[in-house]
Structures are given as structure tokens and as C-alpha cells.
Coordinates of C-alpha atoms in Angstrom, one line a residue:
Chain A
M143 CA -0.1 0.1 0.0
E144 CA 1.3 3.4 -0.9
L145 CA 0.2 6.5 0.8
T146 CA 1.1 10.1 -0.1
A147 CA 0.1 13.4 1.6
T148 CA 1.1 17.0 1.5
T149 CA 0.7 20.2 3.5
T150 CA 2.2 23.7 3.7
I151 CA 3.6 24.9 6.9
R152 CA 4.4 28.6 7.6
R153 CA 8.0 27.9 9.0
P154 CA 11.3 27.6 7.3
A155 CA 12.4 24.4 5.6
T156 CA 15.4 24.0 8.0
E157 CA 13.1 24.1 11.0
V158 CA 10.5 21.6 9.8
Y159 CA 13.3 19.3 8.6
A160 CA 15.0 19.5 12.0
F161 CA 11.7 18.7 13.9
W162 CA 11.2 15.6 11.7
R163 CA 14.9 14.6 11.7
D164 CA 14.5 14.2 15.5
L165 CA 12.5 11.0 14.9
E166 CA 11.5 10.9 18.5
N167 CA 9.1 13.8 17.7
L168 CA 7.1 11.8 15.2
P169 CA 4.7 10.3 17.8
T170 CA 3.5 13.8 18.8
F171 CA 1.6 14.0 15.5
M172 CA 1.5 10.6 13.8
A173 CA -1.5 8.8 15.2
H174 CA -0.3 5.2 15.0
L175 CA 3.1 5.7 16.6
Q176 CA 3.5 5.4 20.4
E177 CA 7.2 5.8 20.5
V178 CA 10.3 6.3 18.3
R179 CA 13.7 6.1 20.0
A180 CA 17.0 6.8 18.3
T181 CA 19.4 3.8 18.7
G182 CA 22.2 5.2 16.7
D183 CA 23.1 8.1 14.3
R184 CA 20.8 6.6 11.6
T185 CA 19.0 3.8 13.4
S186 CA 15.9 3.9 15.4
R187 CA 13.4 1.7 17.2
W188 CA 9.7 2.3 16.5
V189 CA 6.7 1.2 18.5
A190 CA 3.2 1.4 17.0
D191 CA 0.1 1.9 19.2
A192 CA -2.5 -0.6 20.2
P193 CA -4.9 0.0 17.3
F194 CA -2.8 -2.6 15.5
G195 CA -4.4 -5.1 17.8
K196 CA -1.3 -5.4 19.9
D197 CA 1.8 -3.2 20.1
I198 CA 4.1 -3.8 17.3
A199 CA 7.8 -2.8 17.3
W200 CA 10.6 -2.6 14.6
D201 CA 13.9 -1.2 13.8
A202 CA 14.4 1.4 11.1
E203 CA 17.3 3.0 9.3
I204 CA 17.8 6.3 7.6
L205 CA 18.8 5.7 4.0
E206 CA 19.3 9.2 2.9
E207 CA 19.3 12.6 4.6
R208 CA 19.7 16.0 2.9
P209 CA 19.5 18.7 5.5
G210 CA 16.5 21.0 4.9
E211 CA 15.4 19.0 1.9
K212 CA 14.7 15.3 2.2
I213 CA 14.7 12.3 4.6
S214 CA 14.2 8.6 3.5
W215 CA 14.1 5.6 5.8
R216 CA 13.0 2.0 5.7
S217 CA 12.4 -0.7 8.3
A218 CA 14.9 -3.4 9.0
A219 CA 14.5 -6.7 7.1
D220 CA 12.9 -8.6 10.1
A221 CA 9.9 -6.0 10.4
D222 CA 6.5 -7.7 10.7
V223 CA 5.1 -5.0 8.4
P224 CA 7.9 -3.9 6.2
N225 CA 7.6 -0.3 5.4
A226 CA 9.5 2.7 3.9
G227 CA 9.1 6.4 3.8
T228 CA 10.3 9.5 2.2
V229 CA 9.6 13.1 3.3
R230 CA 10.6 16.1 1.2
F231 CA 10.7 19.7 2.4
T232 CA 10.5 22.3 -0.5
P233 CA 10.2 26.1 -0.2
A234 CA 6.7 27.3 -1.0
P235 CA 6.3 30.1 -3.7
D236 CA 5.5 32.6 -0.9
G237 CA 9.2 32.6 0.2
I238 CA 8.0 32.0 3.8
S239 CA 6.5 28.6 4.1
T240 CA 7.5 25.0 3.4
E241 CA 5.8 22.4 1.5
V242 CA 6.0 19.0 3.1
H243 CA 5.4 16.0 0.8
I244 CA 5.3 12.5 2.4
A245 CA 5.2 9.1 0.7
L246 CA 4.9 5.8 2.7
V247 CA 5.0 2.4 1.5
Y248 CA 3.6 -0.6 3.5
D249 CA 4.1 -4.2 2.6
I250 CA 1.1 -5.6 4.2
P251 CA 1.5 -9.3 5.0
G252 CA -1.2 -12.0 5.1
G253 CA -2.4 -13.4 8.5
T254 CA -3.5 -11.9 11.7
I255 CA -1.1 -8.9 11.6
G256 CA -2.1 -8.0 8.0
K257 CA -5.7 -8.1 9.0
A258 CA -5.1 -5.9 12.0
V259 CA -3.2 -3.5 9.8
A260 CA -5.9 -3.3 7.2
K261 CA -8.5 -2.7 9.8
Y262 CA -6.5 0.0 11.4
F263 CA -6.2 1.9 8.1
G264 CA -9.9 1.4 7.3
E265 CA -11.6 2.5 4.2
E266 CA -9.8 5.7 4.0
P267 CA -6.1 5.2 4.7
H268 CA -5.2 8.6 3.1
Q269 CA -7.4 10.4 5.6
Q270 CA -5.1 9.4 8.4
L271 CA -1.9 10.5 6.8
D272 CA -3.7 13.8 5.9
D273 CA -4.6 14.1 9.6
D274 CA -1.0 13.4 10.7
L275 CA 0.3 16.3 8.5
R276 CA -2.4 18.6 9.8
R277 CA -1.2 17.8 13.3
L278 CA 2.4 18.4 12.3
K279 CA 1.4 21.7 11.0
Q280 CA -0.5 22.5 14.3
V281 CA 2.6 21.6 16.3
M282 CA 5.0 23.6 14.1
E283 CA 2.8 26.7 13.8
T284 CA 1.1 26.8 17.1
G285 CA 3.1 24.7 19.5
E286 CA 0.8 21.7 20.1
V287 CA -2.0 19.7 18.8
V288 CA -5.3 21.5 19.0
R289 CA -8.1 20.0 21.1
S290 CA -11.8 20.6 21.2
D291 CA -14.5 19.3 23.5
G292 CA -15.7 17.0 20.7
A293 CA -12.2 15.8 19.9
P294 CA -10.3 16.3 23.2
W295 CA -7.6 13.7 22.9
G296 CA -5.4 15.3 20.1
K297 CA -4.0 12.5 17.9
R298 CA -5.8 9.9 19.9
A299 CA -9.2 11.3 18.7
R300 CA -9.3 8.8 15.9
E301 CA -12.8 8.0 15.5
E302 CA -14.2 11.1 14.2
F303 CA -18.0 10.4 14.5
P304 CA -19.8 10.1 16.6
Q305 CA -17.7 12.3 18.8
R306 CA -18.4 13.0 22.4
P307 CA -20.8 16.0 22.6
A308 CA -19.3 19.6 22.4
Q309 CA -19.5 20.1 26.1
P310 CA -16.8 20.3 28.8
L311 CA -15.2 17.1 30.1
S312 CA -16.0 15.8 33.5
D313 CA -13.3 15.0 36.1
A314 CA -13.8 11.2 35.3
E315 CA -13.4 11.8 31.6
L316 CA -10.3 13.9 32.1
A317 CA -8.7 11.3 34.4
K318 CA -9.5 8.4 32.1
G319 CA -8.1 10.4 29.1
A320 CA -5.0 11.4 30.9
G321 CA -4.3 7.8 31.7
R322 CA -4.6 6.4 28.3
Chain B
M183 CA -22.4 24.8 35.4
R184 CA -25.6 25.5 33.5
A185 CA -25.5 25.6 29.6
N186 CA -27.9 25.8 26.7
T187 CA -27.6 22.6 24.7
W188 CA -28.8 21.2 21.3
A189 CA -31.3 18.4 22.1
G190 CA -32.3 17.4 18.6
R191 CA -34.0 19.1 15.8
N192 CA -36.2 22.1 17.0
K193 CA -35.2 21.5 20.6
V194 CA -32.8 23.2 22.9
E195 CA -32.5 22.5 26.6
V196 CA -30.6 24.3 29.5
R197 CA -28.8 21.4 31.4
D198 CA -26.1 20.8 34.0
V199 CA -22.7 20.1 32.3
P200 CA -19.1 20.0 33.7
D201 CA -17.2 23.2 34.1
P202 CA -14.7 23.9 31.3
R203 CA -11.0 23.3 31.9
I204 CA -7.8 24.3 30.2
L205 CA -7.0 21.7 27.5
N206 CA -4.4 23.5 25.5
K207 CA -1.6 25.6 26.9
R208 CA -2.9 28.9 25.1
D209 CA -6.5 28.5 26.4
A210 CA -8.4 30.7 28.9
V211 CA -11.6 30.1 30.8
V212 CA -14.1 33.0 30.7
R213 CA -16.9 33.5 33.2
I214 CA -19.7 34.7 30.8
T215 CA -21.6 37.9 31.7
S216 CA -23.6 38.3 28.5
T217 CA -24.3 36.0 25.6
A218 CA -26.7 36.1 22.6
I219 CA -28.8 34.0 20.4
C220 CA -27.7 34.3 16.7
G221 CA -29.7 33.8 13.6
S222 CA -27.2 31.1 12.6
D223 CA -28.1 29.3 15.9
L224 CA -31.6 28.9 14.3
H225 CA -30.0 27.0 11.3
L226 CA -28.5 24.5 13.8
V227 CA -31.8 24.1 15.6
D228 CA -33.8 23.9 12.5
G229 CA -31.6 21.0 11.4
Y230 CA -29.9 22.5 8.3
V231 CA -26.3 22.2 9.6
P232 CA -25.1 18.5 9.8
T233 CA -22.9 17.0 12.5
M234 CA -24.8 18.5 15.7
Q235 CA -25.0 16.0 18.6
D236 CA -27.3 15.8 21.5
G237 CA -25.7 17.8 24.3
D238 CA -23.6 20.1 22.3
V239 CA -23.4 23.5 24.1
M240 CA -24.6 26.2 21.8
G241 CA -23.7 29.9 21.4
H242 CA -21.0 31.8 19.6
E243 CA -21.7 35.3 20.7
F244 CA -20.4 35.9 24.3
M245 CA -18.3 38.0 26.6
G246 CA -17.2 38.0 30.1
E247 CA -14.3 37.9 32.6
V248 CA -11.1 35.8 32.3
V249 CA -11.0 33.6 35.4
E250 CA -8.1 31.2 34.2
V251 CA -5.4 31.2 31.6
G252 CA -3.1 28.5 30.3
P253 CA 0.6 28.5 30.9
D254 CA 1.6 29.8 27.5
V255 CA -0.8 32.8 27.5
A256 CA 1.5 35.8 27.9
A257 CA 0.5 38.1 30.7
E258 CA 0.9 41.2 28.7
R259 CA -1.7 39.7 26.3
L260 CA -4.3 38.5 28.6
R261 CA -4.7 38.0 32.5
V262 CA -7.2 36.8 34.9
G263 CA -9.6 39.5 35.6
D264 CA -9.6 41.0 32.1
R265 CA -12.9 41.8 30.6
V266 CA -13.1 40.4 27.0
V267 CA -15.3 40.0 24.0
V268 CA -14.6 36.7 22.3
P269 CA -14.8 36.5 18.5
F270 CA -16.8 33.5 17.1
P271 CA -14.1 32.0 14.7
I272 CA -11.2 30.4 16.6
A273 CA -8.0 31.6 15.1
C274 CA -4.4 30.6 15.7
G275 CA -2.7 33.7 14.5
A276 CA 0.2 31.7 13.0
C277 CA -0.9 30.1 9.8
N278 CA -1.1 31.4 6.3
A279 CA -4.8 32.2 6.5
C280 CA -4.4 34.2 9.7
A281 CA -1.4 36.0 8.2
A282 CA -3.7 37.1 5.5
E283 CA -6.3 38.2 8.1
L284 CA -8.6 35.3 6.9
Y285 CA -9.3 34.4 10.5
S286 CA -12.5 32.3 9.8
C287 CA -10.4 30.2 7.4
C288 CA -7.8 29.5 10.1
E289 CA -5.9 26.3 9.0
N290 CA -5.1 24.9 12.6
T291 CA -8.1 25.4 14.8
N292 CA -10.5 22.8 13.5
P293 CA -9.7 19.2 14.9
N294 CA -12.3 18.0 12.4
A295 CA -10.7 19.5 9.4
G296 CA -11.0 16.2 7.6
I297 CA -14.8 16.4 7.7
A298 CA -15.0 20.0 6.8
E299 CA -12.7 19.3 3.8
K300 CA -15.2 16.8 2.4
M301 CA -18.0 19.3 2.7
F302 CA -16.2 22.3 1.6
G303 CA -13.2 21.3 -0.5
H304 CA -10.8 22.9 2.1
P305 CA -11.3 23.0 5.9
V306 CA -12.6 26.0 7.8
A307 CA -11.7 27.3 11.2
G308 CA -13.1 26.1 14.5
I309 CA -16.3 28.0 15.7
F310 CA -17.7 27.9 19.2
G311 CA -21.0 26.0 19.5
Y312 CA -21.5 25.5 15.9
S313 CA -21.5 21.8 15.1
H314 CA -18.7 19.3 14.9
L315 CA -17.9 20.2 11.2
T316 CA -16.4 23.4 12.8
G317 CA -14.5 21.6 15.4
G318 CA -16.9 20.3 18.2
F319 CA -16.1 23.3 20.5
A320 CA -18.5 23.9 23.4
G321 CA -20.3 27.2 22.9
G322 CA -20.9 30.4 25.0
Q323 CA -24.6 30.2 26.0
A324 CA -23.3 29.0 29.3
Q325 CA -21.9 30.2 32.7
Y326 CA -18.3 29.5 31.6
A327 CA -16.5 28.8 28.3
R328 CA -13.0 27.6 27.4
V329 CA -11.5 29.9 24.9
P330 CA -8.6 28.4 22.7
F331 CA -5.8 30.7 21.5
A332 CA -6.9 33.2 24.1
D333 CA -3.9 35.3 23.3
V334 CA -5.0 35.8 19.7
G335 CA -8.7 36.5 19.5
P336 CA -10.4 38.0 22.6
L337 CA -10.7 41.8 22.6
K338 CA -10.0 43.5 26.0
I339 CA -12.6 46.1 26.9
E340 CA -10.8 48.6 29.1
S341 CA -13.5 51.3 29.2
D342 CA -16.8 51.3 31.1
L343 CA -18.9 50.6 28.1
A344 CA -21.9 48.3 29.0
D345 CA -21.9 44.6 27.9
E346 CA -24.8 45.5 25.5
Q347 CA -22.7 48.1 23.7
V348 CA -19.8 45.7 23.0
L349 CA -21.2 42.2 23.1
F350 CA -22.1 42.2 19.3
L351 CA -18.4 42.7 18.4
S352 CA -18.2 38.9 18.8
D353 CA -20.1 38.3 15.5
I354 CA -23.0 40.2 14.2
L355 CA -21.6 43.8 14.2
P356 CA -18.4 42.8 12.4
T357 CA -20.5 40.4 10.1
G358 CA -22.7 43.2 9.0
Y359 CA -19.9 45.6 8.6
M360 CA -17.9 43.1 6.5
G361 CA -20.9 42.7 4.4
A362 CA -21.0 46.5 3.6
E363 CA -17.1 46.6 3.3
M364 CA -17.1 44.0 0.6
C365 CA -19.4 46.3 -1.4
D366 CA -16.6 48.9 -1.8
I367 CA -19.2 51.6 -1.2
Q368 CA -18.9 54.9 -3.2
P369 CA -20.7 58.1 -2.2
S370 CA -23.3 57.7 -5.1
D371 CA -24.2 54.1 -4.2
V372 CA -27.6 52.8 -3.4
V373 CA -27.2 49.7 -1.2
A374 CA -30.0 47.3 -0.8
V375 CA -30.0 44.8 2.2
W376 CA -32.0 41.7 2.1
G377 CA -33.0 40.8 5.7
A378 CA -33.8 43.2 8.6
G379 CA -32.7 40.8 11.2
P380 CA -29.8 41.7 13.5
V381 CA -27.0 41.2 10.8
G382 CA -29.0 43.0 8.2
Q383 CA -29.6 46.0 10.5
F384 CA -25.8 46.2 11.2
A385 CA -25.1 45.8 7.5
M386 CA -27.4 48.8 6.8
D387 CA -25.9 50.9 9.5
S388 CA -22.3 50.0 8.2
A389 CA -23.3 50.9 4.6
R390 CA -24.4 54.4 5.9
V391 CA -21.3 54.8 7.9
L392 CA -19.2 53.8 4.9
G393 CA -20.9 56.7 3.0
A394 CA -23.8 55.1 0.9
A395 CA -26.2 57.7 -0.6
K396 CA -29.2 55.6 0.3
V397 CA -29.8 52.3 2.1
I398 CA -32.8 50.0 1.4
A399 CA -34.1 47.3 3.9
I400 CA -36.1 44.4 2.4
D401 CA -38.0 42.1 4.8
K402 CA -41.6 41.1 5.4
E403 CA -41.8 41.7 9.1
P404 CA -43.4 45.2 9.7
Y405 CA -41.6 45.6 13.0
R406 CA -38.2 44.8 11.6
L407 CA -38.7 47.3 8.7
E408 CA -39.9 50.0 11.1
M409 CA -36.7 49.3 13.2
A410 CA -34.8 49.9 10.0
E411 CA -36.8 53.0 9.1
R412 CA -36.2 54.5 12.5
A413 CA -32.4 54.1 11.8
G414 CA -32.9 56.1 8.6
H415 CA -33.1 53.3 6.1
I416 CA -35.8 52.9 3.4
P417 CA -38.2 49.9 4.0
V418 CA -39.4 47.5 1.3
N419 CA -41.9 44.8 2.4
F420 CA -41.7 42.0 -0.1
E421 CA -45.0 40.7 1.0
E422 CA -46.7 44.0 -0.1
V423 CA -44.8 45.1 -3.2
D424 CA -42.9 43.4 -6.0
V425 CA -39.2 43.9 -4.9
R426 CA -37.8 44.2 -8.4
S427 CA -40.3 46.9 -9.4
R428 CA -39.8 48.8 -6.1
L429 CA -36.0 48.6 -6.3
L430 CA -36.1 50.0 -9.9
E431 CA -38.4 52.8 -8.8
L432 CA -36.0 53.7 -5.9
T433 CA -33.0 53.8 -8.3
G434 CA -34.4 55.4 -11.4
G435 CA -34.4 52.1 -13.2
R436 CA -30.7 51.3 -12.5
G437 CA -31.1 48.8 -9.8
P438 CA -29.1 49.0 -6.5
D439 CA -25.3 49.5 -7.0
K440 CA -24.6 47.1 -4.2
C441 CA -26.8 44.3 -2.8
I442 CA -26.2 42.5 0.5
D443 CA -27.7 39.1 1.3
A444 CA -28.2 39.0 5.0
V445 CA -30.5 36.1 5.0
G446 CA -28.8 32.9 3.7
L447 CA -30.0 29.4 3.4
E448 CA -33.5 29.6 5.0
A449 CA -35.0 32.4 3.0
T450 CA -38.7 32.7 2.7
H451 CA -40.4 33.7 -0.6
G452 CA -43.4 35.7 -1.6
S453 CA -44.0 33.2 -4.3
A454 CA -45.6 29.9 -3.0
H455 CA -44.4 27.9 -6.1
I456 CA -40.7 28.8 -5.9
A457 CA -40.8 28.4 -2.1
T458 CA -42.3 24.9 -2.5
Y459 CA -39.9 24.0 -5.2
D460 CA -36.9 24.7 -2.8
R461 CA -38.5 23.3 0.3
V462 CA -39.3 20.0 -1.6
K463 CA -35.8 19.7 -2.9
Q464 CA -34.3 20.4 0.6
A465 CA -36.6 17.7 2.1
V466 CA -35.4 15.1 -0.3
R467 CA -31.8 16.4 0.3
A468 CA -31.5 17.3 -3.5
E469 CA -30.6 20.8 -2.3
S470 CA -29.5 21.8 1.1
D471 CA -30.0 25.6 0.9
R472 CA -33.0 27.8 -0.1
P473 CA -31.2 30.5 -2.2
H474 CA -34.1 32.7 -2.9
V475 CA -32.6 36.0 -1.6
L476 CA -29.3 35.3 -3.5
R477 CA -31.2 34.8 -6.8
Q478 CA -33.2 38.0 -6.3
A479 CA -30.1 40.0 -5.4
I480 CA -28.2 38.9 -8.5
M481 CA -31.4 39.7 -10.7
S482 CA -31.8 43.1 -9.0
C483 CA -28.3 44.4 -8.9
R484 CA -27.2 47.0 -11.5
S485 CA -24.7 45.8 -14.1
G486 CA -21.1 45.8 -12.8
G487 CA -22.4 46.0 -9.2
V488 CA -21.4 43.9 -6.2
V489 CA -23.5 41.2 -4.5
S490 CA -22.1 40.6 -1.0
V491 CA -23.3 37.5 0.8
I492 CA -23.1 37.3 4.6
G493 CA -26.2 35.1 5.2
V494 CA -25.1 31.6 5.9
Y495 CA -25.1 28.9 3.2
G496 CA -24.2 25.4 4.2
G497 CA -24.0 23.1 1.1
L498 CA -25.6 23.0 -2.3
L499 CA -28.2 25.2 -4.0
D500 CA -30.2 25.0 -7.1
K501 CA -31.2 27.5 -10.0
F502 CA -28.2 29.8 -9.4
P503 CA -28.6 32.6 -12.0
A504 CA -25.2 32.2 -13.5
G505 CA -26.3 34.0 -16.8
A506 CA -27.2 37.3 -15.0
W507 CA -24.0 37.1 -12.9
M508 CA -21.7 36.6 -15.8
N509 CA -23.3 38.6 -18.7
R510 CA -23.8 41.6 -16.5
S511 CA -20.4 41.8 -15.0
L512 CA -21.5 41.3 -11.4
T513 CA -19.0 40.6 -8.6
L514 CA -20.0 38.1 -6.0
R515 CA -18.2 38.4 -2.7
T516 CA -18.7 36.5 0.5
G517 CA -17.2 35.0 3.7
Q518 CA -17.8 33.9 7.2
C519 CA -16.7 37.1 9.0
H520 CA -13.0 37.5 9.9
V521 CA -14.1 39.0 13.1
Q522 CA -10.6 39.5 14.6
R523 CA -9.9 42.0 11.7
Y524 CA -12.9 44.2 12.6
M525 CA -13.1 44.2 16.5
K526 CA -10.9 47.1 17.3
P527 CA -11.8 49.5 14.6
L528 CA -15.6 48.9 15.3
L529 CA -15.0 49.3 19.0
G530 CA -13.6 52.7 18.0
R531 CA -16.7 53.5 16.0
I532 CA -18.9 52.5 19.1
E533 CA -16.9 54.8 21.4
G534 CA -17.1 57.5 18.8
G535 CA -20.9 57.2 18.7
E536 CA -21.0 56.3 15.0
L537 CA -22.6 52.9 15.6
D538 CA -25.2 52.0 18.3
P539 CA -25.4 48.2 18.6
T540 CA -27.8 48.4 21.4
R541 CA -30.6 49.6 19.1
I542 CA -31.5 46.0 18.0
I543 CA -31.9 44.5 21.5
T544 CA -35.5 43.6 22.1
H545 CA -35.2 40.9 24.8
T546 CA -33.0 40.3 27.7
L547 CA -33.6 36.9 29.5
P548 CA -31.9 34.8 32.1
L549 CA -29.9 31.9 30.5
E550 CA -32.4 29.5 32.1
E551 CA -35.0 30.9 29.7
A552 CA -32.9 30.2 26.6
E553 CA -35.5 27.9 25.2
R554 CA -38.2 30.7 25.3
G555 CA -35.7 33.0 23.9
F556 CA -35.2 30.7 20.9
E557 CA -39.0 30.4 20.4
L558 CA -39.4 34.2 20.5
F559 CA -36.6 34.7 18.0
K560 CA -37.5 31.9 15.7
N561 CA -41.2 32.7 15.5
K562 CA -40.6 36.4 15.6
E563 CA -43.0 36.7 18.5
D564 CA -43.4 39.8 20.6
H565 CA -41.5 41.7 18.0
C566 CA -38.4 39.9 18.8
E567 CA -35.2 41.2 17.0
K568 CA -32.3 40.2 19.2
V569 CA -32.2 38.1 22.5
V570 CA -29.4 38.7 25.0
L571 CA -29.0 35.9 27.6
K572 CA -27.7 36.6 31.2
P573 CA -26.1 33.5 32.8

């Protein structure tokens, strides 16, 4: 499965690149990632979230990095769901903003994991990557992921409808949400 | 706290809901001193805006006192104790839309941008109490409200102006003003405004302030037309006269130079046939909006004129007179109001006595009586023009 998405961020390319290159930042805006930990200069350990059915972890390696322009990576050979990605950062015509273009490739296996992955991506896999980039934009431009009463859990607000009503959260809901 | 909530089509209910908290670092919590019912709230209650949910706190026109600020709200921008009017579109102040002062199109404040994008092609800003399509933010017909990006939108009121004089800076005064501003009014202009509701009245006053030679008010409610007439505008009752003929008469056959649609998707029509056509298409979801006013404004406007749309449209409409629009060089301008752009200058005009927003208030009720307020406003009972609620 190949997914592409793009957005424009009103920050310089060097800054957006630097944020992405610190791979440990990825889980702040990518819904499926729980943790990314750098294990070397170009290697890292990725843990994906429970929506996969169970946590799933793999090693990844950066194949190419051009500061301010491009990062490519791919999972190590033994990954359960082999995947690779490229993100490019190009100056927008306004001379201020940066266009972010991302392409991800998943080699979805058969069996239980394959089914879980397919279920996770649902009928509109592109929507999720679009939303990931929207959150990246929120973080880069405003400092954090924006929350509403209907969608209070930031990137964890995956199921868009029905949402909780647009009314303030109770103490119990806040405690439950904070613990997730 | 107590809050007025959406309880299904044609039903609002004041209920107990939790008090709002800070969820983002640039939030504030405001204790509301005055709030109002907007004509666009009626579109929600009448069921024309999708993605409302039972329990949604309504209201996007409110002001009050800051009682809590998030850790990233700079003290020189906003502090506890400040008295503020809150603009209805939530804007981040940092994206390209905000940089272009297109605050109601803010690219960051709608967590449900994906849904809005499906409806509108591109997403729109978050709005308080205005469906999940615009973010699912609790509204301001309540005792308290959480205000995101509190360091960007809220206008501090540092003078002793009464709530009633500044409350409408939250929406309808800037909305009416933007309607007039989009007309690029020249001193010789005759401006016709469809709808003598609150937004229409403010569009008329704004057209006058911006120098129009003559301002015409079109509606069917005698009390609303009288209100416009008392403010110096020329009333036209579409149930009593043929609008097109009357407009030609008032403009020496030219047609109004500038036309403002302050009605939107729930227009009523003098002709039962056309009204039925649109109503039936709406009922079977073949058309979501009744664009009668838009059609009439386009047909009436003089060649080369401007049609400015501030009444709310939500989806699709039918029988759009594209031929008149194209062949007669009309300019169509529109937008949800970019309130943040207008709050300060309009506060200046209120302080200077050029605009008197209080002239449209007919009812002041306790928040507990919100349901009655909606009924009065919707059914135009008791000469209702604008309801202010006191929590």
C-alpha cells in the first residue's frame, strides 16, 4: 500500500526538517506511533500503538538525509510489516512557508497482523496521513495539537464520528483520558 | 455549570454540564456575563447544519471575565480579571490564513478539518458551539467557556462601556460591517440589504457609515422594517410590493449598485411555487439551501455591481442565475466574517458614537430561559429582534 500526503507549513524548511529529523518527535503528530527511540546516528526503534491489535515494534534505518530537503528511511529486514518512507521539504512560492510531501509504502503481510493493519487503516487510509500532517502543521505553527471538546484527545481522537458532545469534560473523563 | 444545549432538531435545553478546563496551553476560561442567540443558531436548531450532537453546548456570541489562563498565554496579552469579548471564529494567528487576516479560514483550529474538507473542499476554522463540522467546540450560551488561542482572539474592553454596547463585536456587528465593506461603497451608491434581522440591521448601519447615498431594507416583518426605518433606512416589504419593481423605482431604473444578502439558506419567498420547489428539494436532500434571496439580489443588482453574501449557506443550491451574474459583470463576494480583523476599529466607532449596537436588543432573558428566547426569536413573536441571555 502506498500513501502520499502534503501540507504547507508557515515555518522555514530547515526548522521543519530539524523537527522531523529528530525522529522521537514523530509520535507527537503521527496517530499510530507510540514511541520512536534513536538507537544510533541513523538507526531507530519504532513502537506502534494498540490500534494494531497489539503493540508492534520494529527497527528502522535512515537511507538518505539531505538537511532542509529530504529524509528517506526503511524498516529493517525482520519487520512484521515492512515499510519505507520519504519526506521532502521544499520552499513554497511565498518565500516563507515550506511544502511537506510525504510518501509511505507498507508491505502488508497476510495473516493476523495483515488483517489488523488493514482494519487499522480502514476504508480511507489517506485520511489518516492527511490528519497526521495537519497535526504536524499545528505543532510547528502553534506549539501543540489543538483539542476541542468533541475531539479532546489530540491525535488519539481517531474515531471522528460520533464524537463526544461539544461540552466540557467531567473529572472522570479527564482522568480516564490522561491515563490512556 | 448551566448551559444551553442542542437536544435534537427544534429542541434546545438548559442542562447541567461539567465546568470547562484548560485543555491547550494557550486556552483561557471565561466567566460569561452576557451571551446572545444568533440567527445562525436557528440554522442549527432547524436542522440545516449537519454534525450536531445531543448535548452540544450552543452559542458563539459571548463576553465575560477571564478566570483562568493556560501556561503559554503571555501576561501582557491576557490575564485573569480582564474583561473580554470573544470572536466566534477560533484563530491561531500563525498560519497563512491568519497571516492574510482570513481568520474564519484558520488552518489550525478545527480538529475535524477532515470532515470540513469533505463538505467544503478545504477546511474552515473552528467555531464555538457551531457543530462538529467546525471543530466540536462547546459554545458560550453557558456560565463559563473555554477559549482556545486566548492570546489571539479576545478583545479586551478597558472602558466602562456596558456589555450590551460591545457584546455584538463577537459576531453580528463585524459580520454586518464586512458585508458592507465587501461592497466597496462609493458616495453615489444605493445599497439594498435583504433581511432586516440583526445582521441586516448592522449591514445597513455600516453601509451608511461607509458613505452610501441611500440604504434600502427588504424584509416582510413590519416591526423589523420599522426598526430599520427609525435608523434612517428605506423599508421595502416583499409581501406587499414586488421587490424588483420597487427597487427600480427607488433607483431610477438602474437597480441597486450594491446588494447584500443577510438572510442565507433559510430564505422565505413571496411566491408559494418557488418556495415549495426549494422546500421539496431540501426535504429530499437534493438541495441543502434555499437561495431565494441570492437569486433575487443577483437579478436586481445593476450591471457591474457587487452582490455581497453574509447570510449563511451550508451546502448546495439550485437554480443559481449564473447567466445574469456573468453577462452583467457582477462581482459576488462572501465569507464567514473574519471578526478579529474588525473588532478594534468597530470598538472605536462604538466609542465615537457612529454605531449604536444596542438599538436592536428587544429581549434580555436569564440563561435559564434560553428555550423561550429561541422560540421568540425563531417565531418572531413579541416583535423579537435580538435576545441577550444573562447567565
